[in-house]
Amino acid sequence: MPPPSRTAAPHPPGGHPLRWPILAVLCLSLLIVGLDVTVLNVALPTLVDELGASTSQLQWMVDIYSLMAAGLMLFAGSVADRFGRKPVFLCGLVLFAGASAAAAYAGSATQLMVARGVMGIGEALIMPATLSIIGAVFTDPAERMKAIGLWSAMIGVGLALGPLIGGWLLGSFWWGSVFLINVPIGIVALVVALRIVPNSRAAARSLDLIGALLSVLGVGTLLWAIIEGPVKGWASGPVLAAFGMAVVLLTAFLIRERTAGAPMLPLGIFAHRRLAIGNILVFLGLLSLLGALFVLVQYLQFVLGYDAGETGLRIAPTALVILIAAPLASFLGQHLETRWLAAIGLGFATASLLILATTETQDGYGRLLTAMLCLGIGAGFIIGPTSDAIVGSLSDDDLGVGSATNSASVQLGAALGVAVLGSLLSSAYRDDLANSSAAAHLPERVLDTAGESVGAALAVAEKLPGQAGTAFAEAARSAYVSGMAPAMFTGAAVAATGILVAVLLFPKGRSADAGAPKSDGPARPVAKYTDASATDR
């Protein structure tokens, strides 16, 4: 049992006197967390040459980060509630920065995957702690909504800046620089946070180690089945067995959380309709948005022919729009109900995915830019208002685990977006390429290699003589664009479903009123803080 917190008297109604500098530190931390969800995408072709990574290794380099973050997010929220949100946040920064340094100097694909997994653990400690700290230091509902708008903007900007910064670093330095950039930022955030971030904790409860293990294994098995489905065959024994095992593990997780004396995820928390429906909206939105971004990066590089730096530069408008849209959504939240804000965001996401689904090989950057602008508006309007509604519906004792459910929804949506939409694209791409006339006379071994990715197919095309190579490259690009249609139509359907969920199921009321007493959840008490000056000496 941890010692009781030394608490100071409640601060004035606005919250902690240093709440805005505290928010700046938290946003800096969230920027690198968001960035690392996508920064690796533009480096994947380079890692094939530098580390000899296979296609499956490349997929796991991307997904193991989100897997560890999503699987441990709820457990980390419980740890923060028990031992204090500030020390958990600081430990997350140390772990994230250290693993980033290890990733930068990894000597093999396996080492890089391990480092990325540890970075995901660091993120699991950081994200729910930051949102819990914001909920504790901002007690005025309107101010808290603005703060969470900036918080969500940093996640969104980090997601969009990943390809931009990654492309610039790859063009100027070696591939490890895309990870090394996290180290100085993490150190600055750590030093400042030690001085100004207050501590807070909820009622102590036992840690649910079994629940944490079941959640990681269940989500990991599900992702493995989705990623390996296009390669091994959706009806193959290993893939079907993995799907079955995922169902068993995730069911066991739910049973454990229902029956445990101190569950990692108290299922009763979903009696808060804002939390329950808000998490569904975040999950559906991020699944469609991150799946679209994954496809966009490859389209820019392999179909339109931009290099890594040029690709990052052309994605920059998405980051700019998110930076504008997220605070705008927070401002509008003082006048519009949260459900309408979320529906607007999901509407823009649907439009973006429909544009991508109907894109042709000959279409240029202009059409893609329209899709990216819609993508940025959608991200800004989805993450901020729903996150604020979730945090505002909770009591202080539930703040850590409730914030963790929101962060887990972000990461799980990101992981499944890449896995599901990427796998749908991969399946259609492989079939279309294999049936093309340009592939008719190729050996099966060569065709299997080309079917792994459009990048692999273009490498094969370079080795073919004259017109045969040109024809095969065009066939690969055409197959990729054909594969975009079922993947992006699926993503659009997911986002459109989210619109219906938002309008029909989300509780009525404005985001700015989320902290007020409501029939769907208990009122938030005035937060109390551990005196930072006392605990940090």
Coordinates of C-alpha atoms in Angstrom, one line a residue:
M1 CA 0.0 0.0 0.0
P2 CA 1.6 3.3 -1.0
P3 CA 1.9 6.0 1.6
P4 CA -0.9 8.6 1.7
S5 CA -0.4 11.6 -0.6
R6 CA 0.5 15.0 0.9
T7 CA -2.2 17.2 -0.5
A8 CA -2.6 20.9 -0.6
A9 CA -5.8 22.8 -0.4
P10 CA -7.8 22.9 -3.6
H11 CA -6.7 25.6 -6.0
P12 CA -9.1 28.3 -7.3
P13 CA -11.9 27.2 -9.6
G14 CA -9.7 27.6 -12.7
G15 CA -7.4 24.9 -11.5
H16 CA -3.6 24.7 -10.8
P17 CA -1.9 28.1 -11.1
L18 CA 0.8 26.6 -13.5
R19 CA -1.8 24.7 -15.5
W20 CA -0.8 26.2 -18.9
P21 CA 2.9 25.6 -18.6
I22 CA 2.1 22.1 -17.4
L23 CA 0.0 21.6 -20.5
A24 CA 2.9 22.8 -22.6
V25 CA 5.1 20.0 -21.2
L26 CA 2.5 17.4 -21.6
C27 CA 1.8 18.5 -25.2
L28 CA 5.6 18.2 -25.9
S29 CA 5.6 14.7 -24.7
L30 CA 2.5 13.8 -26.7
L31 CA 4.0 15.3 -29.9
I32 CA 6.8 12.7 -29.9
V33 CA 4.4 9.9 -29.0
G34 CA 2.1 10.8 -31.9
L35 CA 5.0 11.2 -34.2
D36 CA 6.3 7.7 -33.5
V37 CA 3.1 6.1 -34.6
T38 CA 3.8 7.1 -38.2
V39 CA 7.5 8.2 -38.5
L40 CA 8.6 4.8 -39.4
N41 CA 6.4 4.5 -42.5
V42 CA 8.7 6.5 -44.8
A43 CA 11.7 4.6 -43.6
L44 CA 10.5 1.1 -44.4
P45 CA 12.0 0.9 -47.9
T46 CA 15.3 2.0 -46.4
L47 CA 15.2 -0.7 -43.7
V48 CA 14.8 -3.4 -46.3
D49 CA 18.3 -2.3 -47.7
E50 CA 20.0 -1.5 -44.4
L51 CA 18.7 -4.3 -42.1
G52 CA 17.6 -6.9 -44.7
A53 CA 14.1 -6.8 -43.2
S54 CA 11.4 -9.1 -44.6
T55 CA 7.8 -7.9 -45.3
S56 CA 6.5 -9.5 -42.1
Q57 CA 9.2 -7.9 -40.1
L58 CA 8.4 -4.5 -41.6
Q59 CA 4.7 -4.9 -40.6
W60 CA 5.6 -5.8 -37.0
M61 CA 8.0 -2.9 -36.8
V62 CA 5.0 -0.7 -37.3
D63 CA 2.4 -2.6 -35.3
I64 CA 4.4 -3.9 -32.3
Y65 CA 4.6 -0.3 -31.1
S66 CA 0.8 0.2 -31.2
L67 CA 0.3 -3.3 -29.8
M68 CA 2.3 -2.8 -26.7
A69 CA 0.8 0.7 -26.2
A70 CA -2.8 -0.4 -26.6
G71 CA -2.4 -3.6 -24.7
L72 CA -0.8 -2.0 -21.6
M73 CA -2.6 1.3 -21.7
L74 CA -5.3 0.2 -19.2
F75 CA -2.7 -1.4 -16.9
A76 CA -0.6 1.8 -17.0
G77 CA -3.7 3.8 -16.1
S78 CA -4.2 1.6 -13.0
V79 CA -0.5 2.0 -12.1
A80 CA -0.9 5.8 -12.4
D81 CA -3.9 5.7 -10.1
R82 CA -2.1 3.6 -7.5
F83 CA 1.4 5.1 -7.5
G84 CA 0.8 8.6 -8.7
R85 CA 0.4 10.1 -12.2
K86 CA 3.5 12.2 -12.1
P87 CA 6.0 9.4 -11.4
V88 CA 4.4 7.1 -14.0
F89 CA 4.6 9.9 -16.5
L90 CA 8.3 10.5 -15.8
C91 CA 9.0 6.8 -16.0
G92 CA 7.3 6.7 -19.3
L93 CA 9.5 9.5 -20.6
V94 CA 12.7 7.8 -19.5
L95 CA 11.6 4.5 -21.0
F96 CA 10.5 6.1 -24.3
A97 CA 13.7 8.2 -24.7
G98 CA 16.0 5.3 -23.8
A99 CA 14.3 2.8 -26.2
S100 CA 14.4 5.5 -28.9
A101 CA 18.2 5.7 -28.6
A102 CA 18.4 1.9 -28.7
A103 CA 16.2 1.8 -31.9
A104 CA 18.4 4.4 -33.5
Y105 CA 21.5 2.1 -33.2
A106 CA 19.7 -1.2 -33.7
G107 CA 21.9 -3.6 -35.7
S108 CA 19.2 -6.0 -36.9
A109 CA 15.5 -6.1 -37.7
T110 CA 14.9 -8.1 -34.5
Q111 CA 16.6 -5.5 -32.3
L112 CA 14.6 -2.7 -33.9
M113 CA 11.4 -4.6 -33.3
V114 CA 12.3 -5.1 -29.6
A115 CA 13.2 -1.4 -29.2
R116 CA 9.9 -0.4 -30.8
G117 CA 8.0 -2.6 -28.5
V118 CA 9.7 -1.0 -25.4
M119 CA 8.8 2.4 -26.9
G120 CA 5.2 1.3 -27.0
I121 CA 5.4 0.4 -23.3
G122 CA 6.8 3.9 -22.6
E123 CA 3.9 5.4 -24.5
A124 CA 1.5 3.3 -22.5
L125 CA 2.8 5.0 -19.4
I126 CA 2.8 8.5 -20.9
M127 CA -0.6 8.9 -22.6
P128 CA -3.1 8.1 -19.9
A129 CA -1.0 9.9 -17.3
T130 CA -1.0 13.1 -19.4
L131 CA -4.7 13.1 -19.9
S132 CA -5.3 12.3 -16.2
I133 CA -3.0 15.2 -15.2
I134 CA -4.9 17.6 -17.6
G135 CA -8.2 16.5 -16.0
A136 CA -6.8 17.1 -12.6
V137 CA -5.2 20.5 -13.1
F138 CA -7.9 22.0 -15.3
T139 CA -11.1 22.1 -13.2
D140 CA -13.0 24.7 -15.2
P141 CA -14.9 22.8 -18.0
A142 CA -14.4 25.4 -20.7
E143 CA -10.7 25.7 -20.0
R144 CA -10.3 21.9 -19.8
M145 CA -11.9 21.5 -23.2
K146 CA -9.4 24.0 -24.7
A147 CA -6.6 22.2 -23.0
I148 CA -7.7 18.8 -24.3
G149 CA -8.1 20.4 -27.8
L150 CA -4.5 21.3 -27.7
W151 CA -3.6 17.9 -26.3
S152 CA -5.4 16.1 -29.1
A153 CA -3.9 18.5 -31.6
M154 CA -0.4 17.4 -30.5
I155 CA -1.3 13.8 -31.1
G156 CA -2.8 14.5 -34.5
V157 CA 0.0 16.8 -35.5
G158 CA 2.5 14.2 -34.4
L159 CA 0.7 11.5 -36.5
A160 CA 0.8 13.8 -39.5
L161 CA 4.3 15.1 -38.9
G162 CA 5.8 11.6 -38.7
P163 CA 6.2 11.2 -42.4
L164 CA 7.3 14.8 -42.9
I165 CA 10.0 14.7 -40.3
G166 CA 11.0 11.1 -41.1
G167 CA 11.4 12.0 -44.8
W168 CA 13.6 15.1 -44.0
L169 CA 15.8 13.1 -41.6
L170 CA 16.2 10.3 -44.1
G171 CA 17.3 12.7 -46.7
S172 CA 19.8 14.4 -44.4
F173 CA 21.1 11.7 -42.0
W174 CA 21.0 8.0 -41.5
W175 CA 17.8 6.0 -40.9
G176 CA 18.4 5.9 -37.1
S177 CA 17.9 9.6 -36.9
V178 CA 14.1 9.1 -37.1
F179 CA 14.3 7.7 -33.6
L180 CA 17.2 9.6 -32.2
I181 CA 15.2 12.9 -32.5
N182 CA 13.0 11.7 -29.6
V183 CA 15.9 11.7 -27.1
P184 CA 16.6 15.5 -26.7
I185 CA 12.9 16.3 -26.7
G186 CA 12.2 13.6 -24.1
I187 CA 15.1 15.0 -21.9
V188 CA 13.7 18.5 -22.0
A189 CA 10.2 17.4 -21.2
L190 CA 11.6 15.3 -18.3
V191 CA 13.6 18.1 -16.7
V192 CA 10.8 20.6 -16.9
A193 CA 8.1 18.1 -15.7
L194 CA 10.2 17.3 -12.6
R195 CA 9.9 21.0 -11.6
I196 CA 6.3 22.0 -12.4
V197 CA 4.0 19.0 -12.9
P198 CA 2.0 18.2 -9.7
N199 CA 1.3 14.7 -8.6
S200 CA -2.2 13.2 -8.0
R201 CA -3.5 9.8 -7.5
A202 CA -6.8 8.0 -7.0
A203 CA -7.8 5.4 -4.4
A204 CA -5.2 2.7 -4.2
R205 CA -6.1 -0.7 -5.6
S206 CA -4.3 -3.9 -6.5
L207 CA -2.7 -4.3 -9.9
D208 CA -4.3 -6.7 -12.3
L209 CA -1.3 -8.5 -13.8
I210 CA -3.4 -11.3 -15.3
G211 CA -5.7 -8.9 -17.0
A212 CA -2.7 -7.0 -18.5
L213 CA -1.2 -10.3 -19.8
L214 CA -4.5 -11.4 -21.3
S215 CA -5.1 -8.0 -23.0
V216 CA -1.6 -8.0 -24.7
L217 CA -1.8 -11.6 -25.8
G218 CA -5.4 -11.2 -27.1
V219 CA -4.8 -8.1 -29.1
G220 CA -1.4 -9.4 -30.3
T221 CA -2.9 -12.6 -31.6
L222 CA -5.7 -10.8 -33.3
L223 CA -3.2 -8.5 -35.1
W224 CA -1.0 -11.4 -36.1
A225 CA -4.0 -13.1 -37.7
I226 CA -5.0 -10.0 -39.6
I227 CA -1.5 -9.2 -40.8
E228 CA -0.6 -12.7 -41.9
G229 CA -4.0 -13.4 -43.5
P230 CA -3.0 -12.1 -47.0
V231 CA 0.3 -14.0 -46.9
K232 CA -0.7 -17.3 -45.5
G233 CA -4.3 -17.3 -46.7
W234 CA -7.3 -16.3 -44.7
A235 CA -8.6 -19.9 -44.6
S236 CA -5.2 -21.4 -43.7
G237 CA -4.8 -23.4 -40.4
P238 CA -2.5 -21.0 -38.6
V239 CA -4.6 -17.9 -39.4
L240 CA -7.9 -19.5 -38.4
A241 CA -6.2 -20.9 -35.2
A242 CA -5.0 -17.4 -34.4
F243 CA -8.4 -15.9 -34.8
G244 CA -9.9 -18.6 -32.6
M245 CA -7.2 -18.1 -29.9
A246 CA -7.8 -14.3 -30.0
V247 CA -11.4 -14.8 -29.3
V248 CA -10.6 -17.1 -26.4
L249 CA -8.0 -14.7 -24.9
L250 CA -10.2 -11.6 -25.3
T251 CA -13.2 -13.5 -23.8
A252 CA -11.0 -14.6 -20.9
F253 CA -9.9 -11.0 -20.5
L254 CA -13.5 -9.8 -20.2
I255 CA -14.4 -12.6 -17.8
R256 CA -11.4 -11.7 -15.7
E257 CA -12.3 -8.1 -15.6
R258 CA -15.8 -8.9 -14.6
T259 CA -14.9 -11.3 -11.7
A260 CA -11.6 -9.8 -10.4
G261 CA -11.6 -8.1 -7.1
A262 CA -9.5 -5.2 -8.4
P263 CA -9.8 -5.3 -12.2
M264 CA -7.5 -3.4 -14.6
L265 CA -10.6 -2.3 -16.5
P266 CA -13.7 -2.0 -14.2
L267 CA -16.4 -2.8 -16.7
G268 CA -18.8 -0.7 -14.6
I269 CA -17.0 2.4 -15.9
F270 CA -18.8 1.9 -19.2
A271 CA -22.0 2.9 -17.5
H272 CA -20.8 6.4 -18.3
R273 CA -22.3 6.7 -21.7
R274 CA -20.0 9.5 -22.7
L275 CA -17.0 7.3 -22.0
A276 CA -18.5 4.2 -23.7
I277 CA -19.7 5.9 -26.9
G278 CA -16.8 8.3 -26.9
N279 CA -14.3 5.4 -27.0
I280 CA -16.2 3.7 -29.8
L281 CA -16.1 6.9 -31.8
V282 CA -12.3 7.4 -31.2
F283 CA -11.7 3.8 -32.2
L284 CA -13.7 4.0 -35.4
G285 CA -12.3 7.3 -36.3
L286 CA -8.6 6.3 -35.8
L287 CA -9.1 3.0 -37.5
S288 CA -10.3 4.8 -40.7
L289 CA -7.9 7.8 -40.4
L290 CA -4.6 5.8 -39.7
G291 CA -5.5 3.2 -42.3
A292 CA -5.9 6.0 -44.8
L293 CA -2.6 7.6 -43.8
F294 CA -0.8 4.2 -44.2
V295 CA -2.1 3.9 -47.7
L296 CA -1.4 7.6 -48.6
V297 CA 2.3 7.3 -47.8
Q298 CA 2.8 4.3 -50.1
Y299 CA 0.7 5.9 -52.8
L300 CA 2.9 9.0 -52.8
Q301 CA 6.1 7.0 -52.9
F302 CA 5.4 4.1 -55.2
V303 CA 2.6 5.3 -57.5
L304 CA 3.4 9.1 -57.8
G305 CA 7.2 8.4 -57.5
Y306 CA 8.1 10.9 -54.7
D307 CA 11.1 10.1 -52.5
A308 CA 10.9 10.0 -48.7
G309 CA 11.6 13.7 -48.3
E310 CA 9.2 14.8 -51.0
T311 CA 6.5 12.4 -49.5
G312 CA 6.9 14.0 -46.1
L313 CA 6.6 17.5 -47.5
R314 CA 3.4 16.7 -49.4
I315 CA 1.8 15.3 -46.3
A316 CA 2.6 18.5 -44.3
P317 CA -0.8 20.1 -45.1
T318 CA -2.5 17.4 -43.1
A319 CA -0.5 18.4 -40.0
L320 CA -1.3 22.1 -40.5
V321 CA -5.1 21.4 -40.9
I322 CA -5.1 19.2 -37.7
L323 CA -3.4 22.0 -35.8
I324 CA -6.2 24.4 -36.9
A325 CA -9.1 22.0 -36.7
A326 CA -8.5 20.6 -33.2
P327 CA -8.7 24.0 -31.4
L328 CA -11.5 25.0 -33.6
A329 CA -13.5 21.9 -32.6
S330 CA -12.8 22.8 -29.0
F331 CA -14.1 26.3 -29.5
L332 CA -17.2 25.1 -31.3
G333 CA -17.8 22.7 -28.5
Q334 CA -18.9 25.6 -26.3
H335 CA -21.8 26.1 -28.7
L336 CA -22.5 22.7 -30.3
E337 CA -23.2 19.3 -28.8
T338 CA -20.3 16.8 -28.8
R339 CA -22.2 14.3 -31.0
W340 CA -22.5 16.8 -33.8
L341 CA -18.8 17.7 -33.6
A342 CA -17.8 14.0 -33.8
A343 CA -20.3 13.5 -36.6
I344 CA -18.7 16.3 -38.6
G345 CA -15.3 14.9 -38.1
L346 CA -16.4 11.4 -39.1
G347 CA -18.1 12.9 -42.1
F348 CA -14.9 14.5 -43.3
A349 CA -13.1 11.2 -42.7
T350 CA -15.7 9.4 -44.8
A351 CA -15.2 11.9 -47.6
S352 CA -11.5 11.5 -47.5
L353 CA -11.7 7.7 -47.8
L354 CA -14.2 7.9 -50.6
I355 CA -11.9 10.1 -52.5
L356 CA -9.0 7.7 -52.0
A357 CA -11.3 4.7 -52.9
T358 CA -12.1 6.2 -56.3
T359 CA -8.6 7.4 -57.1
E360 CA -7.1 6.2 -60.4
T361 CA -3.5 5.6 -61.4
Q362 CA -3.3 8.8 -63.6
D363 CA -4.7 11.1 -60.9
G364 CA -2.1 13.5 -59.5
Y365 CA -1.3 15.2 -56.2
G366 CA -4.2 17.6 -56.4
R367 CA -6.8 14.9 -55.8
L368 CA -4.7 13.5 -53.0
L369 CA -4.4 16.9 -51.4
T370 CA -8.2 17.2 -51.1
A371 CA -8.3 13.8 -49.4
M372 CA -5.6 14.9 -47.0
L373 CA -7.3 18.1 -46.1
C374 CA -10.5 16.2 -45.3
L375 CA -8.3 13.8 -43.3
G376 CA -6.9 16.6 -41.2
I377 CA -10.2 18.2 -40.4
G378 CA -11.7 14.8 -39.5
A379 CA -8.8 14.0 -37.1
G380 CA -9.1 17.4 -35.4
F381 CA -12.9 17.1 -34.9
I382 CA -12.9 13.5 -33.7
I383 CA -10.1 13.2 -31.1
G384 CA -10.5 16.5 -29.2
P385 CA -14.3 16.7 -28.4
T386 CA -14.7 13.0 -27.7
S387 CA -11.6 12.9 -25.4
D388 CA -12.9 15.9 -23.5
A389 CA -16.3 14.3 -23.1
I390 CA -14.7 11.1 -21.8
V391 CA -12.5 12.9 -19.2
G392 CA -15.3 15.3 -18.1
S393 CA -17.7 12.4 -17.3
L394 CA -15.5 10.8 -14.7
S395 CA -14.9 11.2 -11.0
D396 CA -11.3 11.8 -9.9
D397 CA -10.9 8.2 -8.7
D398 CA -11.8 6.9 -12.2
L399 CA -9.8 9.5 -14.1
G400 CA -6.7 7.3 -14.6
V401 CA -8.4 4.2 -15.9
G402 CA -11.0 6.3 -17.9
S403 CA -8.2 8.3 -19.6
A404 CA -6.4 5.0 -20.3
T405 CA -9.5 3.6 -22.1
N406 CA -9.4 6.7 -24.4
S407 CA -5.7 6.3 -25.1
A408 CA -6.1 2.6 -25.7
S409 CA -8.9 3.3 -28.2
V410 CA -6.5 5.6 -30.1
Q411 CA -3.8 3.0 -30.3
L412 CA -6.0 0.1 -30.9
G413 CA -7.8 2.0 -33.7
A414 CA -4.4 2.9 -35.2
A415 CA -3.1 -0.7 -35.0
L416 CA -6.2 -2.2 -36.5
G417 CA -6.6 0.5 -39.1
V418 CA -3.1 -0.4 -40.5
A419 CA -3.7 -4.1 -40.1
V420 CA -7.2 -4.4 -41.5
L421 CA -7.1 -1.8 -44.3
G422 CA -3.5 -2.7 -45.1
S423 CA -4.4 -6.4 -45.3
L424 CA -7.5 -5.8 -47.5
L425 CA -5.3 -3.7 -49.8
S426 CA -2.6 -6.4 -49.8
S427 CA -5.0 -9.2 -50.7
A428 CA -6.5 -7.3 -53.6
Y429 CA -3.1 -6.1 -54.8
R430 CA -1.6 -9.6 -54.9
D431 CA -4.6 -11.0 -56.8
D432 CA -4.7 -8.2 -59.3
L433 CA -0.9 -8.3 -60.0
A434 CA -0.9 -12.1 -60.4
N435 CA -3.7 -11.8 -63.0
S436 CA -2.1 -9.1 -65.0
S437 CA -0.7 -9.8 -68.5
A438 CA 2.7 -8.4 -67.5
A439 CA 3.1 -11.2 -64.9
A440 CA 2.0 -14.0 -67.2
H441 CA 5.5 -15.2 -68.0
L442 CA 7.2 -14.6 -64.7
P443 CA 8.5 -17.5 -62.6
E444 CA 6.2 -18.2 -59.5
R445 CA 9.1 -17.4 -57.1
V446 CA 9.6 -14.0 -58.7
L447 CA 5.9 -13.3 -58.7
D448 CA 5.6 -14.3 -55.0
T449 CA 8.3 -11.7 -54.2
A450 CA 6.6 -9.0 -56.2
G451 CA 3.3 -9.8 -54.5
E452 CA 4.7 -8.9 -51.0
S453 CA 4.5 -5.2 -51.7
V454 CA 4.4 -2.7 -54.5
G455 CA 7.9 -1.6 -53.5
A456 CA 9.1 -5.2 -54.0
A457 CA 7.4 -5.4 -57.4
L458 CA 9.1 -2.2 -58.6
A459 CA 12.4 -3.7 -57.5
V460 CA 11.6 -6.8 -59.6
A461 CA 10.6 -4.6 -62.5
E462 CA 14.1 -2.9 -62.5
K463 CA 15.7 -6.2 -63.1
L464 CA 13.5 -7.1 -66.1
P465 CA 14.6 -6.2 -69.6
G466 CA 13.3 -3.1 -71.5
Q467 CA 9.6 -3.0 -72.2
A468 CA 8.9 -6.0 -69.9
G469 CA 10.2 -4.1 -66.9
T470 CA 8.2 -1.0 -67.8
A471 CA 5.0 -3.0 -68.3
F472 CA 5.4 -4.9 -65.0
A473 CA 6.1 -1.6 -63.0
E474 CA 2.9 -0.1 -64.5
A475 CA 1.0 -3.3 -63.6
A476 CA 2.2 -3.1 -60.0
R477 CA 1.1 0.5 -59.7
S478 CA -2.2 -0.3 -61.2
A479 CA -2.7 -3.3 -58.9
Y480 CA -1.9 -1.1 -55.9
V481 CA -4.5 1.5 -56.9
S482 CA -7.0 -1.3 -57.5
G483 CA -6.3 -2.6 -54.1
M484 CA -7.0 0.8 -52.6
A485 CA -10.7 0.6 -53.5
P486 CA -11.8 -2.2 -51.3
A487 CA -9.6 -1.0 -48.4
M488 CA -10.7 2.6 -48.6
F489 CA -14.4 1.7 -49.1
T490 CA -14.2 -0.4 -46.0
G491 CA -12.7 2.5 -44.1
A492 CA -15.4 4.8 -45.4
A493 CA -18.0 2.4 -44.2
V494 CA -16.4 2.3 -40.7
A495 CA -16.4 6.1 -40.5
A496 CA -20.0 6.3 -41.8
T497 CA -21.0 3.9 -39.1
G498 CA -19.3 6.2 -36.6
I499 CA -21.6 9.1 -37.8
L500 CA -24.7 7.0 -37.0
V501 CA -23.2 6.1 -33.6
A502 CA -22.5 9.7 -32.8
V503 CA -25.9 11.1 -33.8
L504 CA -28.0 8.3 -32.4
L505 CA -26.2 7.0 -29.3
F506 CA -24.0 9.8 -27.9
P507 CA -25.6 11.6 -25.0
K508 CA -27.0 15.0 -25.7
G509 CA -25.1 18.0 -24.4
R510 CA -22.2 20.3 -25.2
S511 CA -18.5 19.3 -24.7
A512 CA -18.1 22.3 -22.5
D513 CA -20.7 20.8 -20.1
A514 CA -19.0 17.5 -19.8
G515 CA -17.8 18.2 -16.3
A516 CA -21.2 19.1 -15.0
P517 CA -23.3 16.5 -13.2
K518 CA -25.2 14.4 -15.7
S519 CA -27.6 11.5 -15.6
D520 CA -25.2 9.2 -17.4
G521 CA -22.3 9.5 -14.8
P522 CA -21.3 11.0 -11.5
A523 CA -20.1 14.6 -11.2
R524 CA -16.4 15.4 -11.1
P525 CA -15.2 16.7 -7.7
V526 CA -12.8 19.5 -7.4
A527 CA -9.3 18.1 -7.9
K528 CA -6.7 18.1 -5.2
Y529 CA -3.0 17.9 -5.9
T530 CA 0.1 16.6 -4.2
D531 CA 2.2 19.6 -3.4
A532 CA 5.0 19.3 -6.0
S533 CA 7.4 21.4 -3.9
A534 CA 7.0 19.0 -1.0
T535 CA 7.2 15.7 -2.9
D536 CA 10.0 16.7 -5.2
R537 CA 12.5 17.8 -2.7

